[in-house]
PDB file of C-alpha atoms in Angstrom:
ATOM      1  CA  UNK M 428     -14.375   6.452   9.004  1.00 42.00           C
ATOM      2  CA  UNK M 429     -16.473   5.959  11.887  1.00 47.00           C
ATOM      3  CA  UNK M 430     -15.059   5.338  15.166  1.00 54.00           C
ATOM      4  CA  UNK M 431     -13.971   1.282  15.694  1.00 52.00           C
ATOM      5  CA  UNK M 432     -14.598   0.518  12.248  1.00 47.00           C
ATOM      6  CA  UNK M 433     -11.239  -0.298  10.245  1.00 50.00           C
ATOM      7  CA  UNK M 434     -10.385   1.892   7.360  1.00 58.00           C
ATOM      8  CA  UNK M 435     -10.710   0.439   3.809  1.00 65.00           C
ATOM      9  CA  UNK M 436      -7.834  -0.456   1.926  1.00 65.00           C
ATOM     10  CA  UNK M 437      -6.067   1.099   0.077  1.00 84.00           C
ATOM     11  CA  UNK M 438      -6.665   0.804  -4.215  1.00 91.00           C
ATOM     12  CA  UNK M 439      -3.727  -1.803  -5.145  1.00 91.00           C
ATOM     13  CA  UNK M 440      -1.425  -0.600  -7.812  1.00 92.00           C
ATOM     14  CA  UNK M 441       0.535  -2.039 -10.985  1.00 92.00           C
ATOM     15  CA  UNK M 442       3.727  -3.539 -10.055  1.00 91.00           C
ATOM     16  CA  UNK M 443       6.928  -1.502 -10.394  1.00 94.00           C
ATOM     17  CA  UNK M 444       9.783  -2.622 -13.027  1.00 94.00           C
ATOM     18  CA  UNK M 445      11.739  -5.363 -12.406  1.00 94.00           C
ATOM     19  CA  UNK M 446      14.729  -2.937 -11.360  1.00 94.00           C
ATOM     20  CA  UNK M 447      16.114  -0.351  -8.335  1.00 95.00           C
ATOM     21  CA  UNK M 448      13.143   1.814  -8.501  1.00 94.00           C
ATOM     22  CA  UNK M 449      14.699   4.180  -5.390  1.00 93.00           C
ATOM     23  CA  UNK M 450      18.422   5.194  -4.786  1.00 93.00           C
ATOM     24  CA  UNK M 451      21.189   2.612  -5.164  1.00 88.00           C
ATOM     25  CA  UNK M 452      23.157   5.005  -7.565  1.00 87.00           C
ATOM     26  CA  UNK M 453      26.383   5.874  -4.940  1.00 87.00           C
ATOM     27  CA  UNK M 454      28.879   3.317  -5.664  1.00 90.00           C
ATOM     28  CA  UNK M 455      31.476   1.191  -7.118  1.00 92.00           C
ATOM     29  CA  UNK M 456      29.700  -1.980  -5.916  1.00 95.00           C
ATOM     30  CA  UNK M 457      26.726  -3.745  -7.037  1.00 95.00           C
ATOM     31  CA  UNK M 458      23.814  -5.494  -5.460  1.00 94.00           C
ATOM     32  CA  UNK M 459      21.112  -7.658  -7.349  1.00 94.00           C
ATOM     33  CA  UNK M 460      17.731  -9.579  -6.180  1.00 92.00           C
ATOM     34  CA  UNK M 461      16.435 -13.100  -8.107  1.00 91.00           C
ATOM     35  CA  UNK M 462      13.419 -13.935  -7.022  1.00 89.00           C
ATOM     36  CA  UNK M 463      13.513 -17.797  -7.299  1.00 77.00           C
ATOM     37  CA  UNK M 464      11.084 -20.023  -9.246  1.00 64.00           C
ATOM     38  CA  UNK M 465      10.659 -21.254 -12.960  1.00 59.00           C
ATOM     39  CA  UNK M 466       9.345 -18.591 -15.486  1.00 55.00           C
ATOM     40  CA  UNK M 467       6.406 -16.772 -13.586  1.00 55.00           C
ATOM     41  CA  UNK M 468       6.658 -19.205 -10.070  1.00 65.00           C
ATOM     42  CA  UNK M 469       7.551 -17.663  -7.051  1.00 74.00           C
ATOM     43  CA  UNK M 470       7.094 -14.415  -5.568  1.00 87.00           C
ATOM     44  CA  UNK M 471       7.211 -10.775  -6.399  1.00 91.00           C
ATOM     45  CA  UNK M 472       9.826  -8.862  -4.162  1.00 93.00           C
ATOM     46  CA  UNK M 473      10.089  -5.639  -2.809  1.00 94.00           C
ATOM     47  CA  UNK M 474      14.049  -5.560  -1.238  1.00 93.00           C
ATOM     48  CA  UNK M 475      14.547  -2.426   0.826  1.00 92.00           C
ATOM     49  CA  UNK M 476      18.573  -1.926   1.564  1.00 94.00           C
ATOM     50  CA  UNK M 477      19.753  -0.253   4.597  1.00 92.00           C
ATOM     51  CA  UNK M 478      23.081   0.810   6.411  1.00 90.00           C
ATOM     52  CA  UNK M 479      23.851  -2.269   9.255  1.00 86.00           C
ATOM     53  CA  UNK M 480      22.926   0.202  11.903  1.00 84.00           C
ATOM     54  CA  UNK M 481      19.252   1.083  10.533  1.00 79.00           C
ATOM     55  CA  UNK M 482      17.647  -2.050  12.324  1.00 71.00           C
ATOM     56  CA  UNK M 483      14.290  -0.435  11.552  1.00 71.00           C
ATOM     57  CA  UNK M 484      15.049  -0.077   7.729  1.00 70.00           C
ATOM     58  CA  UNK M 485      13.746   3.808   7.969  1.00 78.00           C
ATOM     59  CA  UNK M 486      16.099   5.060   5.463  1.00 88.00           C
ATOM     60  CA  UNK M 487      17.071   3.085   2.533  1.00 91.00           C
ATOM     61  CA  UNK M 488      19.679   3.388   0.537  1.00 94.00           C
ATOM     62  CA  UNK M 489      17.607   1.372  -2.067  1.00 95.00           C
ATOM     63  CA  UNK M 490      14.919  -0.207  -2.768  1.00 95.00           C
ATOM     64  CA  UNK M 491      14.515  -2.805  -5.250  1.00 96.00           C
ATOM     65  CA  UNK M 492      11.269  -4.231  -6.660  1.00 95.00           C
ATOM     66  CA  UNK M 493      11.613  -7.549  -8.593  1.00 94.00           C
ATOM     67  CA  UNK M 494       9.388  -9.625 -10.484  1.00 90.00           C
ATOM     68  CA  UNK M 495       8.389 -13.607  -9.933  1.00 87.00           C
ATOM     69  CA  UNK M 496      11.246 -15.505 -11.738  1.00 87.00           C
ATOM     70  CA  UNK M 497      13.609 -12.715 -12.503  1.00 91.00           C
ATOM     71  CA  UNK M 498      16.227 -10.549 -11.553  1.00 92.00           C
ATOM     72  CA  UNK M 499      17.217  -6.862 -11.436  1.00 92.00           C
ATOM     73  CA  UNK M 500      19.441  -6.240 -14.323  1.00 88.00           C
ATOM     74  CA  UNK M 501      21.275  -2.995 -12.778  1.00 90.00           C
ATOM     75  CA  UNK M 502      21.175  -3.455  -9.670  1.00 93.00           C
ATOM     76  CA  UNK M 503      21.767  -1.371  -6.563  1.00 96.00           C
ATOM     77  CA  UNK M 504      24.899   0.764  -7.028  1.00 96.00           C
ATOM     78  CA  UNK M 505      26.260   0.840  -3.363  1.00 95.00           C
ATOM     79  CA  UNK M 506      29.853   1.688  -1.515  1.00 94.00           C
ATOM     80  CA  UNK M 507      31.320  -1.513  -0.195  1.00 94.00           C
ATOM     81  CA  UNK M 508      30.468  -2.587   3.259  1.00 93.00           C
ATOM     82  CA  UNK M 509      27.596  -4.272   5.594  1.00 94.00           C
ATOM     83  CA  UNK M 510      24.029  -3.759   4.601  1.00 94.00           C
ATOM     84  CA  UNK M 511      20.510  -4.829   6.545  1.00 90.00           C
ATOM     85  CA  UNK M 512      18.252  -6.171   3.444  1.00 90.00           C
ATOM     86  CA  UNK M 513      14.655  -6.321   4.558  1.00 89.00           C
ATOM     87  CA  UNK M 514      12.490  -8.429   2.027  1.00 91.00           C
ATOM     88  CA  UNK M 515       8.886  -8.533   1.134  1.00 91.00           C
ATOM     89  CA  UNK M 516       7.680 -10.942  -0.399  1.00 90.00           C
ATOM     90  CA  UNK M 517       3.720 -11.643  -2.399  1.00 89.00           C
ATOM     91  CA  UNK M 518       3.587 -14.984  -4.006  1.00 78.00           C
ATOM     92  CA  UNK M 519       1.142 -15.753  -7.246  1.00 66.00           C
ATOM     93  CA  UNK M 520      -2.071 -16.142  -6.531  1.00 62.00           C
ATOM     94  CA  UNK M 521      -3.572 -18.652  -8.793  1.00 60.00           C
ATOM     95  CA  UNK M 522      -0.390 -19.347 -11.551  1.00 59.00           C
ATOM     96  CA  UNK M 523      -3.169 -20.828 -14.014  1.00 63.00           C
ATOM     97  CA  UNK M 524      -5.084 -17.527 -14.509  1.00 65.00           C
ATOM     98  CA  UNK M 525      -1.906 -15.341 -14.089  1.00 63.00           C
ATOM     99  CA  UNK M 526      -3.245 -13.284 -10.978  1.00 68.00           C
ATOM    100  CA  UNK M 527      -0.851 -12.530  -9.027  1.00 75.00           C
ATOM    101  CA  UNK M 528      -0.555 -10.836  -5.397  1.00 82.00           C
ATOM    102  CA  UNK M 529      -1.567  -7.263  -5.347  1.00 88.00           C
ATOM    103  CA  UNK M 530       0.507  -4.381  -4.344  1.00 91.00           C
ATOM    104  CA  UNK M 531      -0.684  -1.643  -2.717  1.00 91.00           C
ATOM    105  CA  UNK M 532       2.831   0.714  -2.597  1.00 90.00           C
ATOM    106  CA  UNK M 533       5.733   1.451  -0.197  1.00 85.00           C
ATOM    107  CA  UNK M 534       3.825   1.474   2.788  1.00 84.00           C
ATOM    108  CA  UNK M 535       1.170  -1.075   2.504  1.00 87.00           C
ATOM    109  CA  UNK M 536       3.101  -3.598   0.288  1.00 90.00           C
ATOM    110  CA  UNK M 537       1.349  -6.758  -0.583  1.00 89.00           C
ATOM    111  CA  UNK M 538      -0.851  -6.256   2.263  1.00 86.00           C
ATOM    112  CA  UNK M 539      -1.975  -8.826   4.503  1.00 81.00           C
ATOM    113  CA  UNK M 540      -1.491 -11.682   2.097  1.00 81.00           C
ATOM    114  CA  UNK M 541       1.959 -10.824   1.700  1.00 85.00           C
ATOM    115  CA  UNK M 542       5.283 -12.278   3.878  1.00 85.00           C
ATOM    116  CA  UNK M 543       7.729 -10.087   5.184  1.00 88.00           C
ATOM    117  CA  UNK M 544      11.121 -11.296   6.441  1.00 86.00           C
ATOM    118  CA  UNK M 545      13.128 -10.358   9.277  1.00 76.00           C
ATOM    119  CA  UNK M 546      16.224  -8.574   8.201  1.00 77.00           C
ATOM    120  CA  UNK M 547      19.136 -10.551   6.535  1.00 85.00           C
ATOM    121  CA  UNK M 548      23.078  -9.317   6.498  1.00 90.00           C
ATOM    122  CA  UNK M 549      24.267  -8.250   3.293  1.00 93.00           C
ATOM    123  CA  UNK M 550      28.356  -8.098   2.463  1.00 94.00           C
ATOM    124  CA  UNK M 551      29.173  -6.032  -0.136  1.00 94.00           C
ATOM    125  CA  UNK M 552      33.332  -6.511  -1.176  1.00 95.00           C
ATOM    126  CA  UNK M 553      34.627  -3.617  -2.855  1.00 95.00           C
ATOM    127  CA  UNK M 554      34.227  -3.690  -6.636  1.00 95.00           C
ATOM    128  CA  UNK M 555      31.930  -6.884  -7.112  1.00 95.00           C
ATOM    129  CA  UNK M 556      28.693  -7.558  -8.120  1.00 95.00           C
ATOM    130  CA  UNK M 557      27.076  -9.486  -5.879  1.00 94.00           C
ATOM    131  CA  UNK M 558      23.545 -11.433  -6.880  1.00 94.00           C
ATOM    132  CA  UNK M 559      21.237 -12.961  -4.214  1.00 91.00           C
ATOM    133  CA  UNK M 560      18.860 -15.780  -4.957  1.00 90.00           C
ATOM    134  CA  UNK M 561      15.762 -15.311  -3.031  1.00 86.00           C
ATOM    135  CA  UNK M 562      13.949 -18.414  -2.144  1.00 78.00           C
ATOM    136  CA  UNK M 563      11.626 -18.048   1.048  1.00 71.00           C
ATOM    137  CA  UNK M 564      12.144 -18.852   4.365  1.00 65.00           C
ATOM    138  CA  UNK M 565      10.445 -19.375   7.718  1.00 62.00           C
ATOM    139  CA  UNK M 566      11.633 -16.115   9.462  1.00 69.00           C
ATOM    140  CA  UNK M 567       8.248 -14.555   8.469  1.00 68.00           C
ATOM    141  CA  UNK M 568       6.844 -11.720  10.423  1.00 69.00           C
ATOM    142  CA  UNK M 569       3.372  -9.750  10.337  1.00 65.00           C
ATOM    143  CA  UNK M 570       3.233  -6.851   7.902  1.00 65.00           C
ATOM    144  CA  UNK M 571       2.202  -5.214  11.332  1.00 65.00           C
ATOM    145  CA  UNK M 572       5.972  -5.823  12.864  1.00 63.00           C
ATOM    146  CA  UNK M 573       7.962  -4.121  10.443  1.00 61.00           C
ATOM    147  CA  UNK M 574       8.849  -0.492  11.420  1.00 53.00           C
ATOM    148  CA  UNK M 575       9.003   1.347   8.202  1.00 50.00           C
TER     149      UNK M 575
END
């Protein structure tokens, strides 16, 4: 790449399963992701689950990937306690043709099209199952703000 110019972008990739695709198997407590929206509405979400005290989300316990209008079956097998969840988030494109946002992997995400949220709080009792609805928000940050 020549110097000042801006390398190219990476080649986007298929979407992961709706499921934990990394860790989340240390536990007697569950965790599960819906990404709100009717049938194929809303967004696809990439959910990466971190101990309270990794503000940066650098190590994950899990990561979860799940698909417009669904939910994670499994789930995130976890130990009880406090969790940081740090969401991404890449909305359909154009729901008449079915294109959807484009991932381009753990690093890169949905790219600059995507939204990525501030961290939330997660409480995880002992021996529950515990399912949160994602539905947006307004706490949006620049793919370029987030640590990992």
């Amino acid at each position: 790449v020549p110097a000042g110019a801006s390398p190219r972008p990476p080649p986007p990739l298929a979407w992961p399963p709706c499921a934990v695709i990394e860790g989340g198997a240390s536990g007697t407590s569950t965790l599960k992701w819906r990404s709100g929206g009717e049938g194929d509405e809303g967004a696809a979400l990439q959910v990466r689950v971190c101990r309270q005290e990794d503000e940066e989300g650098r190590l994950p316990l899990a990561v979860l990937f799940v698909h417009p209008g669904q939910q994670t079956r499994e789930g995130a097998s976890l130990p009880a306690g406090l969790y940081r969840a740090l969401v991404s988030a890449g909305a359909r494109v154009d729901p008449s043709t079915g294109a959807h946002a484009e991932y381009y992997g753990a690093r890169y995400l949905f790219g600059p099209a995507g939204q990525y949220f501030k961290a939330s709080e997660v409480h995880l009792a002992p021996q529950t199952t515990l399912t949160i609805d994602f539905q947006g928000g307004n706490d949006c940050v620049p793919l370029e703000e987030m640590a990992w």
